Amino acid sequence: MSVFVVGQSGCRLMPVSERKARLLLDGGKASVYRKVPFTIKLNYKTGSTTQPGYLGIDTGSQQIGVSVVREDGTVLHKEEISLRDSMTKRKLLEARASLRRGRRYRKTRYRHPKWRPKTKRVYCEMPDKKGRHWKKQKNTFSPNRAEGWLPPSLQSKTDHHIRWIRKLQDLLPEGYRLSIELGRFDPARMKDPGIHGDLYQKGPQYDYENVRAYVLARDRYTCQVCKKKGGKLHVHHILYRSRGASDNPQYMATVCSCCHTTENHLPGGILYQWMQEQKKFTRGLRDATFMNILRKRLRKTFPDAVFTYGNITKVDREKLKLPKSHGNDATAIALVKTGVTSVKDGEQVLYIQQVRRKKRSLHEETPRKGRKEPNQKAARNSKNTKAVTFTKRRGGKKVSITACLFDLVELNGKKGWISGFTGTSCYMKDAEDNYIRTSGKYNQVSLSKLRILHHCGNWVIGARKPLGKG
């Protein structure tokens, strides 16, 4: 893995090998400039001769591939960046909203809601006669979003793409050409490959009263389980409404009342079997929609870049005889329209994974019993927190050390990341998402036995698989 270099005057120089960077740091000729990606800054004057090259970016809704290639085809740097999964964030938000709502109904310790249908609470600098700063204000439902507004989940992914591209451009010498792969999708054709002409405006449910009428007519008023026609019919959600199924007719079926029973919904039933078979294909169109949005934003942000598409990338990668991966796709993207027919790739892939910044729970979800003192306030404990402070002896003295979630730590020569806490112990996982432990019975490891190497914050470096509920 190559190391980026910044000159003493701030000019960007050619990347160097890990060995050379280590010698410069040990000899005091350089200092650490940035940790992600690792960059050093020289402490002495030097020339600024550089070589031209290419920077390739493989965009995606969940993965970003990065490759830096020299003009002769030598790969200098490769990264695979994993963004947070939308469904994981959605489940965490839904769980938090449910817990807060339940505490409000029980009139226990809770946070006031930030939004209500009729009124909202607004903070005022000048208090009223009773000394209150928060006042109620009526909601208006007129749109007040700025032009180009995106939902926070899509805005976050878009910003991460732009931020990583700019970060790499700031570390590479001038003259490196930027190449980006874009995605262009037709959601209507993805749902129905035979769509054409005015069917784009009419849609499959044209001339039907609602979704229920369309599904019944499509199935010819016939139960899809027992093939019985007529009688009392139900429109069944194949993916279960209790699991967040939408009213997409593609995942709805006509079922009679004799087959639409509780037994068939439970494991072993025909409806449960349908759900298990179909749920693996229900990613939907959110990824395609995001890629269409990202294409426009990247074209506007980087107008001088070279843009390509996935079908071209696949052909170029096969010509270069590279296996399928996001890093190798980025290499093929970097060399698009250059005429280079072979690459020298000996670089290790740098895996970067995005994790949540904090675990902002106000209380324990289920306060445990058996305490010496009753937990009347339901305050969160060390098992349900972001960081734990423990005492460790160092040089004959007691030192307080704070360990945070997803910190890079070392135990008996093995490196891993903290994935959770339990009292003064923690759970530690390696790059392959396996537990690192000191005994064969328990997964917990005492915090006093660990050596903290690096506070990872929002990004974990080196983990190939997701660490817990990141």
Coordinates of C-alpha atoms in Angstrom, one line a residue:
M1 CA 0.0 0.0 0.0
S2 CA 1.5 3.3 -1.1
V3 CA 1.6 6.3 1.2
F4 CA 0.7 9.8 0.1
V5 CA 3.3 12.6 0.5
V6 CA 3.0 16.3 1.0
G7 CA 6.0 18.6 0.6
Q8 CA 7.2 21.1 3.2
S9 CA 5.6 24.0 1.3
G10 CA 2.3 22.1 1.0
C11 CA 2.8 20.9 -2.6
R12 CA 1.6 17.4 -3.4
L13 CA 4.3 14.8 -4.3
M14 CA 4.3 11.3 -5.7
P15 CA 3.2 8.5 -3.3
V16 CA 6.0 6.4 -1.8
S17 CA 6.2 2.8 -0.5
E18 CA 5.4 1.9 3.2
R19 CA 9.1 1.1 3.8
K20 CA 10.3 4.5 2.6
A21 CA 7.6 6.3 4.6
R22 CA 8.6 4.4 7.7
L23 CA 12.3 5.3 7.2
L24 CA 11.4 9.0 6.8
L25 CA 9.3 9.0 9.9
D26 CA 11.9 7.1 12.0
G27 CA 14.6 9.5 10.8
G28 CA 12.6 12.6 11.7
K29 CA 12.5 13.7 8.1
A30 CA 8.7 13.5 7.9
S31 CA 5.7 13.7 10.2
V32 CA 2.2 12.3 10.0
Y33 CA -0.1 14.6 8.0
R34 CA -3.3 12.6 7.8
K35 CA -4.3 9.1 9.0
V36 CA -7.1 8.3 6.6
P37 CA -5.7 7.8 4.0
F38 CA -2.3 7.7 5.6
T39 CA -0.2 10.7 4.5
I40 CA 3.1 12.1 5.6
K41 CA 4.5 15.6 5.3
L42 CA 8.2 16.2 4.6
N43 CA 10.2 18.3 7.0
Y44 CA 12.9 19.3 4.5
K45 CA 13.0 21.1 1.2
T46 CA 12.8 18.9 -1.9
G47 CA 12.0 19.1 -5.6
S48 CA 8.4 18.9 -6.9
T49 CA 8.9 16.7 -9.9
T50 CA 5.8 14.5 -10.4
Q51 CA 4.5 12.0 -13.0
P52 CA 1.0 12.1 -14.6
G53 CA -1.6 9.5 -13.6
Y54 CA -5.2 8.7 -13.3
L55 CA -7.8 8.6 -10.4
G56 CA -10.7 6.2 -10.9
I57 CA -13.9 6.2 -8.8
D58 CA -16.4 3.4 -8.9
T59 CA -19.6 4.9 -7.4
G60 CA -22.4 2.9 -5.7
S61 CA -25.2 3.2 -3.2
Q62 CA -23.3 1.0 -0.7
Q63 CA -19.7 0.6 -1.9
I64 CA -17.2 3.1 -3.4
G65 CA -14.2 1.9 -5.2
V66 CA -11.0 4.0 -5.5
S67 CA -7.9 3.4 -7.6
V68 CA -4.8 5.6 -8.3
V69 CA -2.9 4.5 -11.4
R70 CA 0.3 5.8 -12.9
E71 CA 0.5 6.6 -16.6
D72 CA 2.3 3.4 -17.4
G73 CA -0.4 1.3 -15.7
T74 CA 1.2 0.8 -12.3
V75 CA -1.4 0.8 -9.5
L76 CA -0.4 3.0 -6.6
H77 CA -3.4 2.9 -4.3
K78 CA -6.7 1.0 -4.0
E79 CA -9.6 1.5 -1.6
E80 CA -13.0 0.0 -1.0
I81 CA -15.3 2.2 1.1
S82 CA -18.5 0.7 2.6
L83 CA -21.2 3.2 3.5
R84 CA -23.9 2.6 6.1
D85 CA -26.8 0.4 5.0
S86 CA -30.1 2.3 4.6
M87 CA -32.2 -0.4 6.2
T88 CA -29.9 -0.7 9.2
K89 CA -30.2 3.1 9.8
R90 CA -34.0 2.8 9.3
K91 CA -34.4 0.0 11.9
L92 CA -32.4 2.0 14.5
L93 CA -34.5 5.1 13.9
E94 CA -37.7 3.1 14.1
A95 CA -36.6 1.5 17.4
R96 CA -35.6 4.8 18.9
A97 CA -38.9 6.5 17.9
S98 CA -40.9 3.5 19.3
L99 CA -39.0 3.7 22.7
R100 CA -39.5 7.4 23.0
R101 CA -43.2 7.2 22.1
G102 CA -43.7 4.5 24.7
R103 CA -42.0 6.6 27.4
R104 CA -44.1 9.6 26.6
Y105 CA -47.3 7.6 26.9
R106 CA -46.2 6.3 30.3
K107 CA -45.3 9.8 31.5
T108 CA -41.8 8.8 32.5
R109 CA -38.5 10.5 31.7
Y110 CA -38.6 11.4 28.0
R111 CA -37.5 13.9 25.4
H112 CA -40.2 16.3 24.1
P113 CA -41.1 15.6 20.4
K114 CA -39.6 18.0 18.0
W115 CA -42.6 18.0 15.6
R116 CA -46.3 17.8 16.0
P117 CA -49.0 17.9 13.3
K118 CA -50.6 21.2 14.5
T119 CA -47.9 23.0 16.5
K120 CA -44.1 23.0 16.9
R121 CA -41.9 24.2 19.7
V122 CA -39.6 27.2 18.8
Y123 CA -36.8 28.5 20.9
C124 CA -36.8 32.3 21.6
E125 CA -33.9 34.3 22.9
M126 CA -36.2 36.5 25.0
P127 CA -38.1 34.6 27.6
D128 CA -41.8 35.3 28.4
K129 CA -43.2 36.5 31.7
K130 CA -42.8 33.1 33.2
G131 CA -39.2 32.8 32.1
R132 CA -39.9 30.2 29.3
H133 CA -37.8 30.2 26.2
W134 CA -39.8 27.6 24.3
K135 CA -43.0 28.7 22.7
K136 CA -45.6 26.9 20.6
Q137 CA -46.1 28.0 17.0
K138 CA -48.6 26.8 14.4
N139 CA -47.3 24.6 11.6
T140 CA -47.7 25.7 8.0
F141 CA -47.7 23.0 5.4
S142 CA -46.4 25.1 2.6
P143 CA -43.2 23.7 1.1
N144 CA -40.1 25.6 2.4
R145 CA -37.4 23.3 1.1
A146 CA -34.5 24.8 -0.8
E147 CA -33.9 23.9 -4.4
G148 CA -32.0 20.7 -4.8
W149 CA -33.1 19.4 -1.4
L150 CA -32.6 15.7 -0.7
P151 CA -33.7 13.4 2.1
P152 CA -30.9 13.1 4.8
S153 CA -30.1 9.5 3.9
L154 CA -29.5 10.4 0.2
Q155 CA -27.8 13.6 1.0
S156 CA -25.4 11.8 3.3
K157 CA -24.4 9.3 0.7
T158 CA -24.0 12.0 -2.0
D159 CA -21.8 14.1 0.3
H160 CA -19.6 11.1 1.1
H161 CA -18.9 10.5 -2.6
I162 CA -18.0 14.1 -3.2
R163 CA -16.0 14.4 0.0
W164 CA -13.8 11.3 -0.7
I165 CA -13.1 12.4 -4.2
R166 CA -12.0 15.9 -3.1
K167 CA -9.9 14.4 -0.3
L168 CA -8.0 12.2 -2.8
Q169 CA -7.6 15.1 -5.2
D170 CA -6.1 17.2 -2.4
L171 CA -3.4 14.5 -1.8
L172 CA -2.5 13.7 -5.4
P173 CA -0.1 15.8 -7.6
E174 CA -1.6 18.2 -10.1
G175 CA -2.4 16.7 -13.5
Y176 CA -4.0 13.5 -12.3
R177 CA -7.1 12.9 -14.5
L178 CA -10.4 12.1 -12.7
S179 CA -12.6 9.3 -14.1
I180 CA -16.0 8.5 -12.6
E181 CA -18.4 5.7 -13.4
L182 CA -22.0 6.8 -13.3
G183 CA -25.2 4.8 -13.3
R184 CA -28.3 5.5 -15.4
F185 CA -31.4 3.4 -14.7
D186 CA -35.0 3.4 -16.0
P187 CA -37.1 2.3 -12.9
A188 CA -40.2 1.8 -15.0
R189 CA -38.4 -0.6 -17.4
M190 CA -36.8 -2.4 -14.4
K191 CA -40.3 -3.1 -13.1
D192 CA -41.8 -4.0 -16.5
P193 CA -39.3 -4.8 -19.3
G194 CA -42.1 -4.6 -21.9
I195 CA -43.1 -1.0 -21.2
H196 CA -43.1 1.4 -24.1
G197 CA -44.8 4.5 -25.5
D198 CA -47.8 5.9 -23.6
L199 CA -47.6 3.1 -21.1
Y200 CA -45.0 5.3 -19.3
Q201 CA -47.8 7.8 -18.6
K202 CA -50.7 5.3 -18.0
G203 CA -48.9 2.7 -15.9
P204 CA -50.2 -0.9 -15.2
Q205 CA -53.0 0.2 -13.0
Y206 CA -54.6 2.5 -15.5
D207 CA -58.5 2.4 -15.5
Y208 CA -58.6 0.5 -12.2
E209 CA -60.2 2.1 -9.1
N210 CA -57.3 1.2 -6.7
V211 CA -54.6 -1.3 -6.0
R212 CA -56.9 -3.9 -4.6
A213 CA -59.1 -3.9 -7.7
Y214 CA -56.0 -4.2 -9.9
V215 CA -54.6 -7.2 -8.1
L216 CA -58.0 -9.0 -8.0
A217 CA -58.5 -8.4 -11.8
R218 CA -54.9 -9.4 -12.5
D219 CA -55.3 -12.7 -10.7
R220 CA -58.8 -13.2 -12.3
Y221 CA -60.4 -13.4 -8.8
T222 CA -58.7 -16.7 -8.2
C223 CA -56.9 -17.8 -5.0
Q224 CA -53.3 -18.2 -5.7
V225 CA -52.9 -21.0 -3.1
C226 CA -55.8 -23.4 -3.7
K227 CA -56.8 -22.0 -7.2
K228 CA -60.4 -21.6 -6.0
K229 CA -62.4 -18.9 -7.9
G230 CA -64.9 -16.6 -6.2
G231 CA -65.9 -16.5 -2.5
K232 CA -64.4 -14.1 0.0
L233 CA -61.0 -12.9 -1.3
H234 CA -58.2 -11.1 0.4
V235 CA -55.3 -9.1 -1.1
H236 CA -52.3 -10.6 0.7
H237 CA -49.0 -8.7 1.1
I238 CA -46.3 -11.4 0.3
L239 CA -43.7 -9.6 2.4
Y240 CA -46.0 -9.0 5.4
R241 CA -47.2 -5.6 6.5
S242 CA -45.8 -6.2 9.9
R243 CA -42.3 -6.3 8.3
G244 CA -42.7 -3.0 6.4
A245 CA -44.2 -4.3 3.1
S246 CA -45.5 -1.6 0.7
D247 CA -48.5 -1.6 -1.6
N248 CA -46.4 -2.6 -4.6
P249 CA -48.7 -4.9 -6.7
Q250 CA -45.7 -6.9 -7.7
Y251 CA -45.6 -8.3 -4.1
M252 CA -49.3 -8.7 -3.6
A253 CA -51.5 -11.8 -4.3
T254 CA -55.1 -12.8 -4.1
V255 CA -55.8 -15.3 -1.4
C256 CA -59.2 -16.7 -0.2
S257 CA -60.4 -16.6 3.4
C258 CA -59.8 -20.3 3.8
C259 CA -56.1 -20.0 3.0
H260 CA -55.5 -16.6 4.6
T261 CA -55.2 -18.1 8.1
T262 CA -52.8 -17.6 11.0
E263 CA -51.3 -21.1 10.5
N264 CA -50.3 -20.2 6.9
H265 CA -48.6 -17.0 8.2
L266 CA -46.4 -18.9 10.7
P267 CA -43.3 -20.9 9.9
G268 CA -44.2 -24.0 7.9
G269 CA -47.2 -22.3 6.2
I270 CA -47.5 -21.6 2.5
L271 CA -47.7 -17.8 3.0
Y272 CA -44.6 -17.8 5.2
Q273 CA -42.8 -19.8 2.5
W274 CA -43.7 -17.2 -0.1
M275 CA -42.3 -14.5 2.1
Q276 CA -39.0 -16.4 2.6
E277 CA -38.7 -17.0 -1.2
Q278 CA -39.4 -13.4 -2.2
K279 CA -37.7 -11.3 0.4
K280 CA -34.2 -11.8 -1.1
F281 CA -35.4 -10.0 -4.3
T282 CA -37.0 -7.0 -2.6
R283 CA -34.2 -4.5 -2.6
G284 CA -36.6 -2.3 -4.6
L285 CA -35.7 0.7 -6.7
R286 CA -34.1 2.9 -4.0
D287 CA -30.5 2.1 -5.2
A288 CA -31.4 2.9 -8.8
T289 CA -33.1 6.1 -7.8
F290 CA -30.1 7.1 -5.8
M291 CA -27.7 6.4 -8.7
N292 CA -29.8 8.6 -10.9
I293 CA -29.6 11.5 -8.4
L294 CA -25.9 10.9 -7.8
R295 CA -25.2 11.1 -11.6
K296 CA -26.6 14.6 -11.9
R297 CA -24.8 15.8 -8.7
L298 CA -21.4 14.5 -9.8
R299 CA -21.7 15.9 -13.3
K300 CA -22.4 19.3 -11.8
T301 CA -19.6 19.1 -9.1
F302 CA -16.9 17.7 -11.3
P303 CA -17.5 19.1 -14.9
D304 CA -13.9 18.4 -16.1
A305 CA -14.0 14.7 -15.1
V306 CA -14.2 11.8 -17.6
F307 CA -17.5 9.9 -17.2
T308 CA -18.2 6.3 -18.1
Y309 CA -20.8 3.6 -17.4
G310 CA -20.9 0.1 -16.0
N311 CA -21.1 -1.8 -19.4
I312 CA -17.9 -0.1 -20.6
T313 CA -16.2 -0.8 -17.3
K314 CA -17.0 -4.5 -17.5
V315 CA -15.4 -4.8 -20.9
D316 CA -12.3 -2.8 -20.0
R317 CA -11.8 -4.9 -16.8
E318 CA -12.0 -8.1 -18.7
K319 CA -9.5 -6.8 -21.2
L320 CA -7.1 -6.0 -18.4
K321 CA -7.7 -9.5 -17.0
L322 CA -8.7 -8.3 -13.5
P323 CA -11.1 -10.2 -11.2
K324 CA -14.4 -8.6 -10.2
S325 CA -14.1 -6.2 -7.2
H326 CA -14.8 -2.6 -6.6
G327 CA -11.1 -1.7 -6.5
N328 CA -10.4 -3.4 -9.8
D329 CA -13.5 -1.8 -11.3
A330 CA -12.0 1.6 -10.2
T331 CA -8.7 0.6 -11.9
A332 CA -10.5 -0.1 -15.2
I333 CA -12.4 3.2 -14.8
A334 CA -9.2 5.1 -14.2
L335 CA -7.7 3.8 -17.5
V336 CA -10.7 4.4 -19.7
K337 CA -9.9 6.1 -23.0
T338 CA -6.1 5.9 -22.3
G339 CA -5.0 3.0 -24.5
V340 CA -3.3 1.1 -21.6
T341 CA -3.7 -2.6 -22.2
S342 CA -2.0 -4.1 -19.1
V343 CA -1.6 -3.1 -15.5
K344 CA 1.0 -3.8 -12.7
D345 CA -1.1 -4.4 -9.7
G346 CA 0.6 -5.5 -6.5
E347 CA -1.2 -3.2 -4.1
Q348 CA -3.2 -4.3 -1.1
V349 CA -6.8 -3.0 -0.9
L350 CA -7.5 -0.6 1.9
Y351 CA -10.9 -1.4 3.4
I352 CA -12.8 1.5 5.0
Q353 CA -16.1 1.0 6.7
Q354 CA -18.5 3.7 7.9
V355 CA -20.0 3.2 11.4
R356 CA -22.4 5.3 13.5
R357 CA -20.8 8.1 15.4
K358 CA -22.6 7.7 18.7
K359 CA -25.1 5.5 20.5
R360 CA -27.4 8.3 21.7
S361 CA -29.8 6.4 23.9
L362 CA -31.3 8.3 26.8
H363 CA -32.0 5.3 28.9
E364 CA -31.9 1.5 29.1
E365 CA -34.4 -0.2 26.8
T366 CA -35.2 -2.9 29.5
P367 CA -34.0 -1.9 33.0
R368 CA -32.5 -5.0 34.6
K369 CA -33.5 -6.3 38.0
G370 CA -31.3 -7.4 40.8
R371 CA -29.7 -4.0 41.5
K372 CA -28.5 -2.9 44.9
E373 CA -30.3 0.3 44.2
P374 CA -33.4 0.5 42.1
N375 CA -32.9 2.2 38.7
Q376 CA -35.8 4.7 39.1
K377 CA -34.5 7.1 36.5
A378 CA -33.7 4.4 33.9
A379 CA -30.4 6.0 33.2
R380 CA -28.2 4.2 30.8
N381 CA -25.4 2.1 32.1
S382 CA -22.0 1.1 30.7
K383 CA -23.5 -1.7 28.6
N384 CA -25.7 0.8 26.7
T385 CA -23.2 3.5 26.0
K386 CA -20.7 4.8 23.4
A387 CA -17.6 4.8 25.7
V388 CA -16.4 3.3 29.0
T389 CA -13.7 4.8 31.2
F390 CA -11.6 2.2 33.2
T391 CA -8.5 2.3 35.4
K392 CA -5.2 0.7 34.4
R393 CA -1.8 0.5 36.0
R394 CA 1.0 2.0 33.9
G395 CA 4.5 2.4 35.4
G396 CA 3.3 1.8 38.9
K397 CA 0.6 4.5 38.7
K398 CA -3.2 4.3 38.1
V399 CA -4.2 5.8 34.8
S400 CA -7.8 6.5 33.6
I401 CA -8.3 5.4 29.9
T402 CA -11.5 5.8 27.9
A403 CA -12.4 3.1 25.3
C404 CA -14.9 4.0 22.6
L405 CA -17.1 1.9 20.4
F406 CA -15.2 0.7 17.2
D407 CA -11.8 1.7 18.6
L408 CA -8.8 -0.2 17.1
V409 CA -7.3 -2.3 20.0
E410 CA -4.7 -5.0 20.4
L411 CA -4.9 -8.1 22.6
N412 CA -2.0 -10.6 22.9
G413 CA -0.6 -9.5 19.5
K414 CA -4.1 -9.7 17.8
K415 CA -5.7 -6.6 16.4
G416 CA -9.4 -5.9 16.3
W417 CA -12.2 -3.5 17.0
I418 CA -14.5 -3.0 20.0
S419 CA -18.1 -3.9 19.0
G420 CA -19.8 -3.5 22.4
F421 CA -19.4 -3.1 26.1
T422 CA -20.5 -5.1 29.2
G423 CA -19.4 -3.5 32.5
T424 CA -15.7 -3.2 32.5
S425 CA -15.4 -5.7 29.7
C426 CA -16.0 -5.5 25.9
Y427 CA -16.5 -7.5 22.8
M428 CA -13.7 -7.5 20.3
K429 CA -13.9 -8.6 16.6
D430 CA -11.3 -9.0 13.9
A431 CA -11.4 -8.0 10.3
E432 CA -13.5 -11.1 9.4
D433 CA -16.1 -10.3 12.0
N434 CA -15.0 -13.1 14.4
Y435 CA -14.7 -12.7 18.1
I436 CA -11.3 -12.4 19.7
R437 CA -11.3 -13.8 23.2
T438 CA -9.0 -15.0 26.0
S439 CA -11.2 -18.0 27.1
G440 CA -13.1 -20.6 25.2
K441 CA -16.3 -20.0 27.1
Y442 CA -16.9 -16.3 27.1
N443 CA -16.7 -13.7 24.3
Q444 CA -16.0 -10.8 26.7
V445 CA -12.5 -9.4 27.2
S446 CA -11.4 -7.3 30.1
L447 CA -10.7 -3.7 29.0
S448 CA -7.6 -3.6 31.3
K449 CA -5.9 -6.2 29.0
L450 CA -6.3 -4.2 25.9
R451 CA -4.0 -1.6 24.3
I452 CA -5.9 1.1 22.4
L453 CA -4.2 1.8 19.1
H454 CA -6.5 4.3 17.4
H455 CA -9.9 6.1 18.0
C456 CA -11.7 5.4 14.7
G457 CA -14.6 7.8 15.1
N458 CA -16.9 7.5 12.1
W459 CA -14.7 5.3 9.9
V460 CA -13.1 1.9 10.6
I461 CA -10.0 1.1 8.7
G462 CA -9.2 -2.5 7.8
A463 CA -12.5 -4.3 8.6
R464 CA -13.8 -6.3 5.6
K465 CA -17.2 -7.2 7.1
P466 CA -19.7 -5.0 9.0
L467 CA -18.9 -4.7 12.7
G468 CA -22.2 -5.2 14.7
K469 CA -25.0 -2.7 14.1
G470 CA -22.8 0.0 12.6

